[in-house]
Amino acid sequence: MNEHEHSFPEKRRLKHKKLFETLFSKGTRKLKHPLLCMYSAADLPANVPVQVGFVAPKKHYKTAVQRNQIKRWLREAYRQHAGPFEQILSEHDLPLALLFITLKSDNISYELIRDKMVLLLRSIEQELGHDR
């Protein structure tokens, strides 16, 4: 196993305003409560199969501590389970922009986020027609 297989480098982070606008206007939405995933094909730099963003809205999580912890959990869950997903995207040359948004939930935990992240990634794979 490659030591960098589970990393989340800077070039994989969704930052460009145009990509965010594309996701909100034309992106496909998948919901596995409390996670909403928006994704769309994107024009990404070479050797970057996916760019990912994570959101914990201030509307639902009032303190910065809560929002930061939830985003940390989202990044960790994605990092842990994205290897096969990103490999499939690379092999089929399908660059995607992904945005994970946490909806309001009173009993949110890392385990819940991790489980829903796995379900969302598998669901996106199936919709793209590339089952494991």
mmCIF file of C-alpha atoms in Angstrom:
data_model
loop_
_atom_site.group_PDB
_atom_site.id
_atom_site.type_symbol
_atom_site.label_atom_id
_atom_site.label_comp_id
_atom_site.label_asym_id
_atom_site.label_seq_id
_atom_site.Cartn_x
_atom_site.Cartn_y
_atom_site.Cartn_z
ATOM 1 C CA MET A 1 0.000 0.000 0.000
ATOM 2 C CA ASN A 2 1.340 3.406 -0.962
ATOM 3 C CA GLU A 3 1.907 5.681 2.029
ATOM 4 C CA HIS A 4 0.309 8.607 0.162
ATOM 5 C CA GLU A 5 -2.755 6.651 -0.901
ATOM 6 C CA HIS A 6 -4.800 8.063 1.993
ATOM 7 C CA SER A 7 -3.542 11.638 1.818
ATOM 8 C CA PHE A 8 -5.612 14.709 0.984
ATOM 9 C CA PRO A 9 -3.249 17.072 -0.844
ATOM 10 C CA GLU A 10 -3.882 20.749 -1.538
ATOM 11 C CA LYS A 11 -4.516 20.199 -5.267
ATOM 12 C CA ARG A 12 -7.536 18.014 -4.421
ATOM 13 C CA ARG A 13 -9.309 20.767 -2.477
ATOM 14 C CA LEU A 14 -12.191 22.580 -4.119
ATOM 15 C CA LYS A 15 -11.446 26.301 -4.026
ATOM 16 C CA HIS A 16 -12.427 28.013 -7.272
ATOM 17 C CA LYS A 17 -15.559 30.120 -7.254
ATOM 18 C CA LYS A 18 -16.552 28.951 -10.752
ATOM 19 C CA LEU A 19 -16.563 25.314 -9.644
ATOM 20 C CA PHE A 20 -18.758 26.163 -6.644
ATOM 21 C CA GLU A 21 -21.155 28.053 -8.920
ATOM 22 C CA THR A 22 -21.260 25.118 -11.355
ATOM 23 C CA LEU A 23 -22.042 22.703 -8.525
ATOM 24 C CA PHE A 24 -24.912 24.827 -7.215
ATOM 25 C CA SER A 25 -26.400 25.551 -10.640
ATOM 26 C CA LYS A 26 -25.838 22.327 -12.607
ATOM 27 C CA GLY A 27 -24.598 19.777 -10.082
ATOM 28 C CA THR A 28 -26.270 16.490 -9.288
ATOM 29 C CA ARG A 29 -27.402 16.099 -5.679
ATOM 30 C CA LYS A 30 -27.369 13.003 -3.508
ATOM 31 C CA LEU A 31 -28.673 12.950 0.045
ATOM 32 C CA LYS A 32 -27.857 10.489 2.804
ATOM 33 C CA HIS A 33 -28.999 12.410 5.862
ATOM 34 C CA PRO A 34 -27.171 14.318 7.367
ATOM 35 C CA LEU A 35 -24.852 14.563 4.315
ATOM 36 C CA LEU A 36 -25.745 16.215 1.049
ATOM 37 C CA CYS A 37 -23.310 15.667 -1.799
ATOM 38 C CA MET A 38 -23.288 17.829 -4.900
ATOM 39 C CA TYR A 39 -21.133 16.747 -7.805
ATOM 40 C CA SER A 40 -20.521 17.652 -11.402
ATOM 41 C CA ALA A 41 -18.058 16.986 -14.186
ATOM 42 C CA ALA A 42 -15.333 19.601 -14.077
ATOM 43 C CA ASP A 43 -12.400 20.897 -16.049
ATOM 44 C CA LEU A 44 -9.590 20.077 -13.612
ATOM 45 C CA PRO A 45 -5.809 20.205 -13.979
ATOM 46 C CA ALA A 46 -4.044 17.124 -15.359
ATOM 47 C CA ASN A 47 -3.570 14.212 -12.924
ATOM 48 C CA VAL A 48 -6.292 15.521 -10.590
ATOM 49 C CA PRO A 49 -9.286 13.174 -10.805
ATOM 50 C CA VAL A 50 -11.386 15.007 -8.228
ATOM 51 C CA GLN A 51 -11.569 18.214 -6.210
ATOM 52 C CA VAL A 52 -13.551 18.139 -2.986
ATOM 53 C CA GLY A 53 -15.026 20.769 -0.680
ATOM 54 C CA PHE A 54 -16.612 20.400 2.743
ATOM 55 C CA VAL A 55 -19.245 22.666 4.310
ATOM 56 C CA ALA A 56 -20.778 22.877 7.774
ATOM 57 C CA PRO A 57 -23.231 25.795 7.533
ATOM 58 C CA LYS A 58 -23.250 28.480 10.179
ATOM 59 C CA LYS A 59 -27.051 28.391 9.969
ATOM 60 C CA HIS A 60 -27.061 24.874 11.472
ATOM 61 C CA TYR A 61 -23.895 24.899 13.595
ATOM 62 C CA LYS A 62 -23.533 28.175 15.436
ATOM 63 C CA THR A 63 -20.049 27.928 16.906
ATOM 64 C CA ALA A 64 -16.837 27.828 14.906
ATOM 65 C CA VAL A 65 -15.666 24.957 17.086
ATOM 66 C CA GLN A 66 -18.612 22.804 15.956
ATOM 67 C CA ARG A 67 -18.167 23.741 12.292
ATOM 68 C CA ASN A 68 -14.436 23.064 12.331
ATOM 69 C CA GLN A 69 -14.863 19.703 14.042
ATOM 70 C CA ILE A 70 -17.511 18.600 11.550
ATOM 71 C CA LYS A 71 -15.367 19.671 8.590
ATOM 72 C CA ARG A 72 -12.420 17.793 10.116
ATOM 73 C CA TRP A 73 -14.599 14.685 10.400
ATOM 74 C CA LEU A 74 -15.749 15.093 6.784
ATOM 75 C CA ARG A 75 -12.174 15.417 5.502
ATOM 76 C CA GLU A 76 -11.055 12.400 7.499
ATOM 77 C CA ALA A 77 -13.969 10.228 6.357
ATOM 78 C CA TYR A 78 -13.368 11.197 2.735
ATOM 79 C CA ARG A 79 -9.610 10.692 3.006
ATOM 80 C CA GLN A 80 -10.068 7.217 4.500
ATOM 81 C CA HIS A 81 -12.524 5.967 1.846
ATOM 82 C CA ALA A 82 -11.694 7.884 -1.341
ATOM 83 C CA GLY A 83 -8.820 5.735 -2.639
ATOM 84 C CA PRO A 84 -10.826 3.278 -4.779
ATOM 85 C CA PHE A 85 -13.279 6.024 -5.809
ATOM 86 C CA GLU A 86 -10.504 8.322 -7.062
ATOM 87 C CA GLN A 87 -8.769 5.417 -8.779
ATOM 88 C CA ILE A 88 -11.921 4.632 -10.780
ATOM 89 C CA LEU A 89 -12.256 8.285 -11.775
ATOM 90 C CA SER A 90 -8.611 8.351 -12.887
ATOM 91 C CA GLU A 91 -8.895 5.143 -14.897
ATOM 92 C CA HIS A 92 -11.983 6.343 -16.759
ATOM 93 C CA ASP A 93 -10.800 9.956 -17.079
ATOM 94 C CA LEU A 94 -13.849 11.394 -15.316
ATOM 95 C CA PRO A 95 -12.779 14.569 -13.479
ATOM 96 C CA LEU A 96 -15.359 15.524 -10.838
ATOM 97 C CA ALA A 97 -15.934 18.394 -8.460
ATOM 98 C CA LEU A 98 -17.576 17.234 -5.210
ATOM 99 C CA LEU A 99 -19.058 19.256 -2.378
ATOM 100 C CA PHE A 100 -20.187 17.652 0.882
ATOM 101 C CA ILE A 101 -22.609 19.707 2.973
ATOM 102 C CA THR A 102 -23.644 18.717 6.485
ATOM 103 C CA LEU A 103 -27.313 19.264 7.222
ATOM 104 C CA LYS A 104 -28.750 19.877 10.667
ATOM 105 C CA SER A 105 -28.547 16.870 12.940
ATOM 106 C CA ASP A 106 -28.728 16.711 16.720
ATOM 107 C CA ASN A 107 -26.854 13.444 17.017
ATOM 108 C CA ILE A 108 -23.999 13.983 14.552
ATOM 109 C CA SER A 109 -20.849 11.959 15.121
ATOM 110 C CA TYR A 110 -17.789 10.860 13.204
ATOM 111 C CA GLU A 111 -19.192 7.330 12.859
ATOM 112 C CA LEU A 112 -22.407 8.639 11.297
ATOM 113 C CA ILE A 113 -20.502 10.880 8.894
ATOM 114 C CA ARG A 114 -18.133 8.053 7.946
ATOM 115 C CA ASP A 115 -20.969 5.623 7.225
ATOM 116 C CA LYS A 116 -22.911 8.147 5.138
ATOM 117 C CA MET A 117 -19.742 9.159 3.264
ATOM 118 C CA VAL A 118 -19.163 5.538 2.221
ATOM 119 C CA LEU A 119 -22.783 5.243 1.056
ATOM 120 C CA LEU A 120 -22.552 8.478 -0.935
ATOM 121 C CA LEU A 121 -19.289 7.512 -2.647
ATOM 122 C CA ARG A 122 -20.714 4.114 -3.630
ATOM 123 C CA SER A 123 -23.910 5.719 -4.845
ATOM 124 C CA ILE A 124 -21.989 8.167 -7.047
ATOM 125 C CA GLU A 125 -19.884 5.304 -8.427
ATOM 126 C CA GLN A 126 -23.032 3.368 -9.325
ATOM 127 C CA GLU A 127 -24.631 6.378 -10.959
ATOM 128 C CA LEU A 128 -21.520 6.931 -13.048
ATOM 129 C CA GLY A 129 -21.783 3.251 -14.037
ATOM 130 C CA HIS A 130 -18.567 1.984 -12.497
ATOM 131 C CA ASP A 131 -19.365 -0.551 -9.793
ATOM 132 C CA ARG A 132 -16.552 -2.013 -7.745
#
